[in-house]
C-alpha positions as semicolon CSV with decimal commas, in nm:
position;residue;x (nm);y (nm);z (nm)
1;M;4,364;10,996;5,146
2;K;4,688;10,930;5,278
3;R;4,986;10,998;5,135
4;R;5,178;10,642;5,130
5;S;4,812;10,496;5,068
6;F;4,788;10,729;4,728
7;I;5,110;10,605;4,609
8;K;5,005;10,216;4,692
9;K;4,710;10,250;4,528
10;A;4,855;10,453;4,197
11;G;5,099;10,130;4,167
12;L;5,394;10,400;4,153
13;T;5,678;10,195;4,357
14;T;5,900;9,968;4,313
15;L;6,100;9,808;4,569
16;G;6,505;9,914;4,628
17;V;6,745;9,855;4,887
18;T;6,948;10,156;5,083
19;G;7,342;10,089;5,134
20;A;7,210;10,074;5,487
21;G;7,023;9,727;5,441
22;Y;6,670;9,847;5,505
23;L;6,412;9,839;5,235
24;Y;6,231;10,174;5,099
25;A;5,938;10,244;4,852
26;Q;6,059;10,415;4,535
27;P;5,798;10,556;4,307
28;L;5,842;10,693;3,982
29;S;5,964;11,087;4,039
30;F;5,749;11,335;4,017
31;L;6,003;11,587;4,004
32;G;6,290;11,540;3,753
33;A;6,618;11,404;3,909
34;N;6,775;11,782;3,742
35;D;6,453;12,006;3,907
36;T;6,562;12,259;4,133
37;I;6,362;12,290;4,491
38;N;6,270;12,627;4,593
39;I;6,284;12,620;4,962
40;G;6,147;12,817;5,240
41;V;6,313;12,873;5,616
42;I;6,098;12,985;5,886
43;G;6,364;13,084;6,158
44;T;6,689;13,200;6,110
45;G;6,815;13,158;6,459
46;N;7,123;12,977;6,508
47;R;7,013;12,633;6,390
48;G;6,794;12,797;6,084
49;A;7,094;12,997;5,958
50;G;7,329;12,757;5,990
51;L;7,112;12,504;5,777
52;C;7,116;12,814;5,542
53;S;7,483;12,790;5,502
54;I;7,493;12,408;5,480
55;I;7,213;12,417;5,183
56;N;7,449;12,685;4,972
57;S;7,665;12,396;4,920
58;I;7,354;12,135;4,799
59;E;7,322;12,120;4,424
60;G;6,928;12,122;4,328
61;I;6,803;12,354;4,640
62;N;6,752;12,705;4,607
63;I;6,630;12,913;4,919
64;V;6,381;13,167;4,746
65;G;6,235;13,300;5,157
66;L;6,336;13,360;5,451
67;C;6,113;13,434;5,797
68;D;6,175;13,579;6,118
69;V;6,018;13,809;6,351
70;L;6,373;13,986;6,488
71;P;6,471;14,167;6,240
72;F;6,826;14,130;6,313
73;R;6,795;13,736;6,255
74;L;6,671;13,795;5,940
75;K;6,911;13,992;5,813
76;K;7,167;13,734;5,975
77;G;6,940;13,474;5,750
78;L;6,967;13,666;5,457
79;S;7,333;13,701;5,467
80;R;7,410;13,343;5,478
81;V;7,247;13,239;5,131
82;N;7,399;13,247;4,834
83;S;7,073;13,298;4,610
84;N;6,834;13,611;4,565
85;S;6,615;13,535;4,862
86;K;6,309;13,753;4,997
87;G;6,260;13,846;5,372
88;Y;5,921;13,790;5,556
89;V;5,832;13,884;5,913
90;D;5,530;13,648;5,854
91;Y;5,571;13,298;5,815
92;R;5,200;13,334;5,642
93;K;5,278;13,553;5,357
94;L;5,598;13,314;5,286
95;L;5,376;13,040;5,276
96;D;5,150;13,212;5,008
97;N;5,446;13,251;4,739
98;K;5,387;12,973;4,520
99;N;5,703;12,941;4,386
100;I;5,818;12,755;4,767
101;D;5,812;12,385;4,728
102;A;5,918;12,308;5,064
103;V;5,968;12,482;5,379
104;I;6,225;12,398;5,691
105;V;6,067;12,505;6,009
106;A;6,341;12,596;6,266
107;T;6,106;12,818;6,479
108;P;6,111;12,791;6,921
109;F;5,969;12,465;7,001
110;S;5,614;12,557;7,075
111;T;5,530;12,689;6,728
112;H;5,694;12,393;6,518
113;A;5,329;12,188;6,507
114;K;5,105;12,513;6,436
115;I;5,359;12,645;6,132
116;A;5,404;12,281;6,027
117;I;5,055;12,215;6,009
118;D;5,002;12,569;5,822
119;A;5,256;12,459;5,536
120;L;5,130;12,169;5,497
121;D;4,785;12,313;5,469
122;A;4,988;12,558;5,196
123;G;5,079;12,236;4,976
124;K;5,456;12,295;5,108
125;H;5,681;11,991;5,164
126;V;5,771;12,003;5,524
127;Y;6,124;11,965;5,755
128;C;6,029;12,055;6,118
129;E;6,323;12,055;6,327
130;K;6,345;11,854;6,651
131;T;6,181;11,813;6,869
132;L;5,860;11,743;6,668
133;A;5,601;11,927;6,869
134;K;5,523;12,027;7,219
135;G;5,213;11,871;7,413
136;Y;5,054;11,546;7,376
137;E;4,763;11,735;7,189
138;S;4,987;11,938;6,911
139;I;5,180;11,621;6,883
140;G;4,844;11,446;6,765
141;A;4,738;11,706;6,515
142;L;5,057;11,720;6,360
143;V;5,070;11,338;6,298
144;D;4,706;11,342;6,168
145;K;4,750;11,657;5,942
146;A;5,092;11,479;5,781
147;E;4,935;11,150;5,787
148;S;4,647;11,233;5,553
149;S;4,879;11,490;5,331
150;N;5,046;11,382;5,043
151;N;5,352;11,596;5,073
152;I;5,660;11,486;5,260
153;F;5,729;11,534;5,592
154;Q;6,057;11,481;5,749
155;T;6,162;11,532;6,086
156;G;6,518;11,699;6,193
157;H;6,680;11,443;6,385
158;Q;6,971;11,463;6,176
159;Y;7,162;11,149;6,325
160;H;6,861;10,934;6,202
161;S;7,014;11,035;5,854
162;S;7,418;10,967;5,965
163;R;7,540;10,704;5,756
164;L;7,759;10,607;6,052
165;Y;7,467;10,620;6,308
166;T;7,269;10,400;6,031
167;H;7,548;10,143;5,981
168;V;7,569;10,111;6,348
169;V;7,194;10,022;6,393
170;D;7,281;9,758;6,152
171;L;7,538;9,612;6,347
172;I;7,359;9,604;6,655
173;K;6,991;9,467;6,459
174;N;7,245;9,206;6,331
175;G;7,374;9,117;6,697
176;K;7,695;9,321;6,716
177;V;7,638;9,364;7,087
178;G;7,420;9,048;7,184
179;R;7,130;9,135;7,375
180;I;7,077;9,461;7,509
181;S;7,065;9,515;7,872
182;A;7,093;9,931;7,887
183;F;7,146;10,275;7,698
184;E;7,369;10,518;7,884
185;C;7,334;10,856;7,739
186;Q;7,449;11,183;7,825
187;W;7,520;11,538;7,690
188;N;7,689;11,744;7,906
189;R;7,841;12,083;7,836
190;H;7,983;12,380;8,067
191;G;7,807;12,710;8,026
192;N;7,462;12,899;8,089
193;W;7,302;12,810;7,775
194;R;7,227;13,192;7,734
195;R;7,267;13,359;7,429
196;P;7,356;13,752;7,475
197;V;7,040;13,996;7,478
198;S;7,083;14,378;7,324
199;D;6,740;14,496;7,419
200;P;6,546;14,325;7,747
201;K;6,266;14,306;7,529
202;F;6,441;14,027;7,321
203;E;6,458;13,823;7,622
204;R;6,201;13,568;7,573
205;A;6,194;13,583;7,215
206;I;6,591;13,496;7,225
207;N;6,655;13,299;7,543
208;W;6,298;13,099;7,487
209;R;6,443;12,744;7,574
210;M;6,488;12,911;7,920
211;Y;6,065;12,946;7,973
212;R;5,830;12,622;8,010
213;E;5,588;12,833;7,753
214;F;5,809;12,797;7,503
215;S;6,063;12,497;7,578
216;G;6,145;12,181;7,700
217;G;6,487;12,244;7,804
218;L;6,761;12,012;7,798
219;L;6,546;11,690;7,718
220;A;6,356;11,877;7,404
221;E;6,697;12,032;7,276
222;L;6,919;11,788;7,344
223;C;6,839;11,448;7,502
224;S;6,566;11,391;7,225
225;H;6,827;11,302;6,959
226;Q;6,953;11,020;7,205
227;I;6,564;10,899;7,281
228;D;6,518;10,896;6,908
229;F;6,813;10,678;6,861
230;A;6,708;10,424;7,130
231;N;6,381;10,391;7,002
232;W;6,513;10,311;6,653
233;V;6,720;10,052;6,744
234;L;6,488;9,896;6,974
235;D;6,196;9,931;6,760
236;E;5,949;9,993;7,032
237;T;5,860;10,320;7,265
238;P;5,911;10,292;7,632
239;E;5,629;10,179;7,865
240;K;5,698;10,440;8,141
241;V;5,967;10,693;8,271
242;T;6,074;10,879;8,543
243;G;6,347;11,144;8,632
244;V;6,481;11,430;8,864
245;G;6,608;11,749;8,781
246;G;6,652;12,105;8,860
247;V;6,768;12,456;8,873
248;N;7,094;12,401;9,082
249;Y;7,383;12,572;8,917
250;W;7,289;12,838;8,703
251;K;7,035;13,072;8,955
252;D;6,951;13,335;8,664
253;G;6,550;13,338;8,653
254;R;6,537;13,016;8,405
255;E;6,273;12,804;8,444
256;T;6,364;12,500;8,269
257;Y;6,617;12,269;8,423
258;D;7,008;12,308;8,414
259;N;7,033;11,972;8,488
260;V;6,806;11,642;8,384
261;H;6,839;11,263;8,503
262;L;6,587;11,004;8,360
263;I;6,531;10,672;8,297
264;Y;6,307;10,485;8,041
265;S;6,161;10,167;8,099
266;Y;6,095;9,923;7,770
267;K;5,887;9,668;7,747
268;S;6,175;9,396;7,639
269;G;6,312;9,524;7,991
270;V;6,569;9,787;7,839
271;K;6,644;10,055;8,052
272;A;6,757;10,364;7,882
273;S;6,924;10,648;8,086
274;F;7,004;11,029;7,944
275;T;7,172;11,277;8,135
276;C;7,241;11,654;8,063
277;L;7,446;11,841;8,276
278;T;7,551;12,231;8,244
279;N;7,823;12,265;8,438
280;N;8,057;11,953;8,359
281;A;8,161;11,885;7,993
282;K;8,354;11,562;8,076
283;D;8,323;11,322;7,789
284;G;8,035;11,567;7,630
285;Y;7,814;11,397;7,386
286;Q;7,776;10,990;7,413
287;I;7,574;10,734;7,364
288;K;7,665;10,342;7,522
289;V;7,519;10,035;7,382
290;I;7,555;9,772;7,621
291;G;7,455;9,398;7,568
292;D;7,563;9,073;7,660
293;K;7,883;9,062;7,391
294;G;7,960;9,386;7,400
295;T;7,940;9,782;7,396
296;I;7,890;10,032;7,128
297;I;7,966;10,369;7,244
298;I;7,896;10,654;6,990
299;D;7,953;11,019;6,968
300;T;7,857;11,265;6,697
301;K;8,139;11,198;6,431
302;H;8,283;10,831;6,525
303;A;8,189;10,483;6,671
304;W;8,375;10,247;6,894
305;F;8,311;9,842;6,970
306;Y;8,427;9,698;7,289
307;P;8,355;9,295;7,299
308;E;8,311;9,113;7,610
309;G;8,590;8,874;7,753
310;K;8,947;8,885;7,666
311;R;9,053;9,022;7,330
312;D;9,424;8,894;7,204
313;N;9,404;9,050;6,854
314;R;9,346;9,434;6,922
315;V;9,420;9,502;6,559
316;I;9,113;9,426;6,286
317;D;9,161;9,535;5,946
318;D;8,782;9,474;5,831
319;V;8,449;9,487;6,012
320;D;8,192;9,263;5,943
321;G;8,303;9,294;5,558
322;V;8,141;9,642;5,512
323;S;8,383;9,834;5,260
324;G;8,515;10,117;5,398
325;A;8,459;10,055;5,762
326;T;8,767;9,951;5,947
327;A;8,856;9,958;6,291
328;Q;9,171;10,023;6,501
329;W;9,181;9,916;6,918
330;D;9,155;10,239;7,133
331;A;9,287;10,194;7,504
332;E;8,990;10,338;7,649
333;K;8,668;10,249;7,384
334;G;8,735;9,960;7,195
335;M;8,777;9,902;6,828
336;R;8,725;10,196;6,653
337;I;8,485;10,177;6,351
338;N;8,565;10,432;6,097
339;L;8,338;10,471;5,805
340;E;8,318;10,774;5,574
341;H;8,006;10,982;5,588
342;L;7,864;11,327;5,606
343;N;7,817;11,606;5,847
344;P;7,471;11,465;5,981
345;S;7,266;11,772;5,930
346;K;7,410;11,777;5,576
347;Q;7,289;11,453;5,497
348;A;6,965;11,501;5,650
349;L;6,868;11,785;5,402
350;L;6,972;11,547;5,114
351;D;6,767;11,283;5,248
352;F;6,510;11,567;5,240
353;K;6,566;11,638;4,896
354;T;6,570;11,257;4,775
355;A;6,230;11,205;4,937
356;I;6,085;11,506;4,765
357;I;6,196;11,399;4,461
358;N;6,112;11,044;4,457
359;N;5,791;11,102;4,639
360;T;5,911;10,859;4,968
361;N;5,885;10,836;5,302
362;P;6,196;10,966;5,501
363;L;6,382;10,713;5,747
364;S;6,292;10,991;6,018
365;N;5,954;11,089;5,951
366;V;5,636;11,193;6,137
367;I;5,584;10,927;6,322
368;T;5,941;10,862;6,462
369;G;5,947;11,214;6,569
370;A;5,596;11,224;6,718
371;K;5,732;10,921;6,895
372;T;6,066;11,078;7,049
373;S;5,812;11,394;7,093
374;I;5,593;11,169;7,318
375;C;5,908;11,050;7,535
376;V;5,995;11,415;7,565
377;Q;5,638;11,511;7,697
378;M;5,615;11,178;7,902
379;G;5,986;11,276;8,083
380;L;5,893;11,644;8,160
381;D;5,611;11,557;8,309
382;A;5,776;11,320;8,489
383;M;6,015;11,565;8,652
384;Y;5,791;11,843;8,651
385;N;5,533;11,627;8,875
386;N;5,778;11,408;9,043
387;K;5,564;11,080;8,933
388;I;5,614;10,765;8,719
389;V;5,462;10,843;8,377
390;K;5,309;10,568;8,169
391;W;5,296;10,563;7,756
392;D;4,934;10,659;7,663
393;N;4,846;10,451;7,316
394;N;4,544;10,698;7,280
395;I;4,790;11,009;7,146
396;L;4,887;10,852;6,798
397;G;4,506;10,696;6,751
């Protein structure tokens, strides 16, 4: 029986409303509020080890197991945790540990689906890093497994948990920018994206992002966050995508592109563009939501609203009556929206903990993650095959 169906039939849910204004099902807790969640981290590269450091500051989550196939990375991960954690080379041995309640999957993109499915089969709750899964078949298989499981599944699109982003989505859905015509998204950097390799035999294991067998390149590793945001705001998925890219700057043997440029078209008429460069970092990360009443600009920490038409009053003390949200005019970007919020990765982990305790479906779940994964694969197919790729309704059944 599907987990959500089980909850409904068991009569355990009560209806709640979050501070962001969306409804959620809040069943009676299966764990006590003071219970500790024992967690295992599979993959202790930069992302996995970074999440370990964040977990150290979260009460009620205890890391008891770490796994990585590279000994020096496993050692690095173990050095980051402040608890007595056991190291594993084989993730299946970690999954055999009955004391582990949940796992974080922070391994290379191509391995996500297999490890996450095995974790669900082992009875673990799963936090799977973005992008969720590589390839349509793997996406469908993981969705089927998660939907038939009674365990919590959260996709690691951390901005989906950001209270700033959630607030901005509410503003947009309540008509702040009016009728949306376009999203303009970029995540530009200046660097070759390579990691140092001490021994050539570790090249593909360390620089897996450079190779198509393991990676979706810039589209999967960077653009996916912003694609997830566009789908979230519009509450729909794109009908088609076209795009181009190439290895035009860093001619170092990489297979994935060092620049990508894509346009996704939605049924509502909205067009969403996504650009990633690796040889120019101007404006870095940025999302523009463009409507007939104004534009909202978002980076990783801040947001601004730039209204259409002439504005005489450039300082506003309160935005939409939201306590703690104020705005001040920025000559380049408009009225800055200041909203107190945590680091998005920490908030995502806190949301994962809450979902486990309350047995609720996370906002960033297997379905939202799967839809973004499909968009990523569509974009890769469009660029690599030089064609327009359309959404296939059969992938998610």
